[in-house]
Coordinates of C-alpha atoms in Angstrom, one line a residue:
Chain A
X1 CA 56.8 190.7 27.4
X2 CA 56.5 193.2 30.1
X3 CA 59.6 195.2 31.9
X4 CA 59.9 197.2 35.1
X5 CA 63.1 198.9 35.5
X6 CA 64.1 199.2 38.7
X7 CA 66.9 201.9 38.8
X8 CA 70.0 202.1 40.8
X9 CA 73.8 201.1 41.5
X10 CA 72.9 197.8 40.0
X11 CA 69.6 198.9 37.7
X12 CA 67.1 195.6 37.7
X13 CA 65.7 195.2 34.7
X14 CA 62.6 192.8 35.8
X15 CA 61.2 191.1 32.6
X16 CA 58.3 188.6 32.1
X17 CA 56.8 186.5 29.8
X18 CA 58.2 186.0 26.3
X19 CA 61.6 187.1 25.1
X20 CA 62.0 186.0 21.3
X21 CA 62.6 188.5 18.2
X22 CA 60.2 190.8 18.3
X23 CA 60.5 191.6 21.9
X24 CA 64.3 191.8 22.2
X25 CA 64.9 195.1 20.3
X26 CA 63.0 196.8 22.9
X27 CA 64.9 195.3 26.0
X28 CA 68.2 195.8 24.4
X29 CA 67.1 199.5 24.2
X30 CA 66.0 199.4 27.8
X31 CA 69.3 197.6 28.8
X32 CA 71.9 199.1 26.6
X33 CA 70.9 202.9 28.4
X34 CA 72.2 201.8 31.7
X35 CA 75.4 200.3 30.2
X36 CA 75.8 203.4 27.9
X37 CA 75.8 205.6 31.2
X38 CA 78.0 204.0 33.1
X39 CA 76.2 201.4 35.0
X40 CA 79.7 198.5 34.9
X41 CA 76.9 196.0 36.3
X42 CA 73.6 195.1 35.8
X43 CA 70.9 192.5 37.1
X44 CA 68.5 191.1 34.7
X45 CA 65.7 189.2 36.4
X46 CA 64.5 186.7 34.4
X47 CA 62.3 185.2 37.1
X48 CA 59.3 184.9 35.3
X49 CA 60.6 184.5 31.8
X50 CA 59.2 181.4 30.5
X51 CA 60.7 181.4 27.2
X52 CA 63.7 182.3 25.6
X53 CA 65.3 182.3 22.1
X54 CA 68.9 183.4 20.1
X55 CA 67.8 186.4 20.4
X56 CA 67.4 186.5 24.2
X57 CA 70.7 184.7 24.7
X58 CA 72.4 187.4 22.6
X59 CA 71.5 190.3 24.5
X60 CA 72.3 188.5 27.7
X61 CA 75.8 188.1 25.9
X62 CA 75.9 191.6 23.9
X63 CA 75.4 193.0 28.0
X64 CA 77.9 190.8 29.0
X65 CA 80.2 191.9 26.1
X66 CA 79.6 195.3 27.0
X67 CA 80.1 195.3 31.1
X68 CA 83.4 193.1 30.7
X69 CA 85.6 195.9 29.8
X70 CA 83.8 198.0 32.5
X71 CA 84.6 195.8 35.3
X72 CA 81.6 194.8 35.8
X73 CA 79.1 191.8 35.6
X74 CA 75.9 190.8 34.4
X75 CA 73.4 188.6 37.0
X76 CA 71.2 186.8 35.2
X77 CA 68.0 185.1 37.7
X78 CA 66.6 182.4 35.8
X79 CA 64.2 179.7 37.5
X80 CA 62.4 177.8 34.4
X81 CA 63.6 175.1 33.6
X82 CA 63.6 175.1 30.0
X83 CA 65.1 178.7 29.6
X84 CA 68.2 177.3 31.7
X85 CA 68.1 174.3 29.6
X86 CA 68.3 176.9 26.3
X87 CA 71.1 179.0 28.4
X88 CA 73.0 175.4 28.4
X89 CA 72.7 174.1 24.9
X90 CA 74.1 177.4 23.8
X91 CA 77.0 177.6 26.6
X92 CA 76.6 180.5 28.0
X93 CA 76.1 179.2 31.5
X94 CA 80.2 178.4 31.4
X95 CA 81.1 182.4 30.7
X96 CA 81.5 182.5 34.6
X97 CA 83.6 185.0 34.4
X98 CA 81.8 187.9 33.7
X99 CA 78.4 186.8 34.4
X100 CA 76.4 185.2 37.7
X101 CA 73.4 183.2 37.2
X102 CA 71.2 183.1 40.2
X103 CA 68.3 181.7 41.2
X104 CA 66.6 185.0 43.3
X105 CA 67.2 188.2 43.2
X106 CA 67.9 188.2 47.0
X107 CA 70.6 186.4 46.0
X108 CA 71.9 188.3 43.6
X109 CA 72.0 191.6 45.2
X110 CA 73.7 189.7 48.3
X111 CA 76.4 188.9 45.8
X112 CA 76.4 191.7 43.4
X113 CA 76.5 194.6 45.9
X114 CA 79.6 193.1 48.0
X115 CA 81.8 192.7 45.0
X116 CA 81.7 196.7 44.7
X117 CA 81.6 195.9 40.9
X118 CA 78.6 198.1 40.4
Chain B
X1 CA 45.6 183.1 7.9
X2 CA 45.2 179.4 8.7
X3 CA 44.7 177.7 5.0
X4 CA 44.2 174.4 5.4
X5 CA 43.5 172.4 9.2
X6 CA 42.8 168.8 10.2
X7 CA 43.1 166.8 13.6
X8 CA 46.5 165.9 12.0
X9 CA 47.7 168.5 9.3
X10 CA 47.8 172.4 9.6
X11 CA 49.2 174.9 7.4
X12 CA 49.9 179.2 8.5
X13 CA 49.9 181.4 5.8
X14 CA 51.3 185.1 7.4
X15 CA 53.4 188.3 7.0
X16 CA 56.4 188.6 7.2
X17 CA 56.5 190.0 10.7
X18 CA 58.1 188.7 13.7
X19 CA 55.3 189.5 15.9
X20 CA 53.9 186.7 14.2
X21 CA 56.2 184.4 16.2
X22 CA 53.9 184.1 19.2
X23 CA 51.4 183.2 17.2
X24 CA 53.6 180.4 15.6
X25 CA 54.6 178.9 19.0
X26 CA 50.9 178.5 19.9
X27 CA 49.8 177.2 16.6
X28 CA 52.9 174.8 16.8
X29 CA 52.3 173.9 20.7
X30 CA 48.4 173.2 20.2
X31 CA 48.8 171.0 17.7
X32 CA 51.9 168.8 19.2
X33 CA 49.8 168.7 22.1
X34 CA 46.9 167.2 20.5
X35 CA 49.4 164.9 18.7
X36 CA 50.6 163.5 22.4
X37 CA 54.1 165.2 22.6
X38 CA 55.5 165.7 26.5
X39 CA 56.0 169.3 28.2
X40 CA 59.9 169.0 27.2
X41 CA 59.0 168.3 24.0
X42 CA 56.0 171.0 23.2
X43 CA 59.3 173.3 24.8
X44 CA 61.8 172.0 22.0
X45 CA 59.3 172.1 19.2
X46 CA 58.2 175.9 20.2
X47 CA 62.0 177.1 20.0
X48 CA 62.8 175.9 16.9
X49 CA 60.3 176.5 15.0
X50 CA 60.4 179.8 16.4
X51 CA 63.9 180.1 15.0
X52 CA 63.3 178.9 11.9
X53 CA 60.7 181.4 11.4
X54 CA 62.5 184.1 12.7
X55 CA 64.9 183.6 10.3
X56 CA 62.4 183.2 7.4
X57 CA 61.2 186.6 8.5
X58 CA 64.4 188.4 8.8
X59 CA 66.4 187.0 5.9
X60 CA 63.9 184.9 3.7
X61 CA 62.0 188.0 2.8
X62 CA 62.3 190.3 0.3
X63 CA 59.6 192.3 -0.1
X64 CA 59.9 192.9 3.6
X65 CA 56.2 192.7 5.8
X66 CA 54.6 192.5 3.0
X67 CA 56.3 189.0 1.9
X68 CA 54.8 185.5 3.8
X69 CA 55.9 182.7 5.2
X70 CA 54.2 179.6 4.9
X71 CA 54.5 177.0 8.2
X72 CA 53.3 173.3 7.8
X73 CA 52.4 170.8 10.6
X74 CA 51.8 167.3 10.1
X75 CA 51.5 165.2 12.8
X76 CA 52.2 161.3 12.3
X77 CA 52.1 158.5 15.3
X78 CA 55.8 158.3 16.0
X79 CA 56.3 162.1 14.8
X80 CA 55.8 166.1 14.1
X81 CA 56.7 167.6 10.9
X82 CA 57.1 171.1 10.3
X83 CA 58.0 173.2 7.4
X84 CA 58.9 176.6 7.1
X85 CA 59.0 178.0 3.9
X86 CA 59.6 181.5 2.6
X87 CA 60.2 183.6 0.1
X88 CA 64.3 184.0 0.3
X89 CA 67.9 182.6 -0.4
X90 CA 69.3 180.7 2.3
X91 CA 73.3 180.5 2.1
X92 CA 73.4 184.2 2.6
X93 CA 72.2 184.1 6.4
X94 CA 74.7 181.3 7.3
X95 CA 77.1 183.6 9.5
X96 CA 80.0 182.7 11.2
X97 CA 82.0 185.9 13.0
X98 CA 85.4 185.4 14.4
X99 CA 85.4 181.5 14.2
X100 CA 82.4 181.5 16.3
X101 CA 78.3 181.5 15.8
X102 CA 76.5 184.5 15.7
X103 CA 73.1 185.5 16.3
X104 CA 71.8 183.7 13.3
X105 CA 74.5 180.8 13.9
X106 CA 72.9 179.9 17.5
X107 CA 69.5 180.0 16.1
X108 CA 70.4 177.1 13.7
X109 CA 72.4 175.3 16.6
X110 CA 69.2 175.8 18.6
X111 CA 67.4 174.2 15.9
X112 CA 69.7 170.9 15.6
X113 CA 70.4 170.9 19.2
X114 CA 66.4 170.6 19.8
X115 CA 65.4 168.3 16.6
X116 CA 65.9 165.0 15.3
X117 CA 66.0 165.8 11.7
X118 CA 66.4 169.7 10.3
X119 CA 66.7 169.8 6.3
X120 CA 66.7 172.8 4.5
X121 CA 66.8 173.0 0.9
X122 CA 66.8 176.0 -1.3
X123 CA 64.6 176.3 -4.5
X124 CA 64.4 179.6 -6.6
X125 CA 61.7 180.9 -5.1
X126 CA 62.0 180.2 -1.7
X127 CA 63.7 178.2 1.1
X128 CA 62.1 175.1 3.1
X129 CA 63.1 174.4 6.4
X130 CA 62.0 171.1 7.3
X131 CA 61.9 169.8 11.3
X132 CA 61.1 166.9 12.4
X133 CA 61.0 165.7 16.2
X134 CA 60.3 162.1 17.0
X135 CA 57.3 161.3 19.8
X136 CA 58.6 160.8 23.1
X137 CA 62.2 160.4 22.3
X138 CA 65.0 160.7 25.3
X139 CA 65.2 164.4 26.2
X140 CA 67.9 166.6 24.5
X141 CA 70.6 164.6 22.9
X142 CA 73.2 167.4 23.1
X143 CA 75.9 165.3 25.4
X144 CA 78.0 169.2 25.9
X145 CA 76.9 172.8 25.5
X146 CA 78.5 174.5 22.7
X147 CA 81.0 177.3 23.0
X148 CA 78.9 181.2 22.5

């Protein structure tokens, strides 16, 4: 797994490769300091994450659980196929309230930076 | 590492680790491969054996790194079967929080949700997950996503 952090109003977290249980302790690390200091929104750009397991969906949901009572919102870029297929079995492609899936991250800034959520 | 290979049969013996997984998912993937499973199913078979041996490794052993896990593939010509077996007691890591599936819960559902067959049976010295995944079956059975 490699991940570049791209900080900001809406810190990027840019992951690739492999996100099972040995690499998720260190990306929750990674994510969890931007939450802890204040960040209400996050982007997590999955773009060239070609596999993901529990693990992996519960960090995306522990960062959800964590930005809801901010205000703010997790967007989640995904383009494999089989890691959306993973995000569906497990549901969490219906928690649209508090979370964006998108499918660049053009997009998601677009949409992320006008609802002033950040 | 590898104790005992064949065109059709392979067996992992490894530490408890889970930067083992990888390792797993490549062993698993190679040899379904070779066996004449489809991209979506190489895909299904990596994730849950990957779950099954994640949870071998984080609550099936007690010694820690220094236990093993064991991880079985036999291929046949309608199916895969893997085992994972390690060292552990199984009913303890069944976790339910608030009515609804934790971490460990959605690696299970992962695991049922992706296979045709998953067994697990506990013995006293260790507990045996057994997968299977039939060859070239419709993709994904789940008709509706769970709840998280």
């Amino acid at each position: 797994m490699d991940v570049q952090i791209k900080p900001g109003d809406i810190p990027i977290i840019d992951v690739g490769g492999e996100i099972d249980h040995f690499a998720v302790p260190e990306l929750e690390h990674r994510v969890m300091e931007f939450i802890d200091t204040g960040h209400a929104s996050i982007i997590l750009d999955f773009s060239d994450v070609s596999y993901i397991d529990s693990a992996g969906v519960a960090l995306i949901i522990l960062s959800i659980q964590k930005t809801t009572p901010l205000g703010g919102k997790v967007g989640l870029i995904v383009i494999d196929k089989n890691v959306l297929k993973i995000l569906e079995i497990v549901g969490i492609t219906k928690l649209v309230q508090a979370f964006a899936l998108y499918s660049s991250l053009d997009e998601a800034l677009a949409d992320m930076s006008g609802d002033h959520s950040g | 590492m590898v104790k005992k290979e064949s065109a059709l049969e392979k067996e992992l013996r490894l530490n408890s680790h889970t930067k083992n997984l990888s390792l797993i998912r490549e062993e698993v993937e190679a040899m379904a491969a070779s066996c004449g499973f489809n991209e979506n199913e190489l895909y299904q078979l990596k994730v849950a054996v990957s779950e099954a041996a994640a949870n071998a490794i984080e609550h099936g052993s007690p010694q820690g790194e220094q236990s093993h896990i064991k991880v079985s593939i036999e291929c046949d010509p309608d199916k895969i079967s893997i085992e994972v077996i390690d060292e552990g007691v199984f009913k303890a890591r069944l976790p339910v929080t608030n009515g609804r599936p934790s971490h460990r819960g959605r690696g299970i559902f992962l695991m049922t949700a992706l296979m045709d067959e998953v067994n697990i049976t506990e013995g006293l010295t260790g507990t045996r997950v057994r997968l299977v995944k039939v060859k070239n079956k419709a993709a994904l059975d789940v008709a509706e996503p769970s709840t998280v």
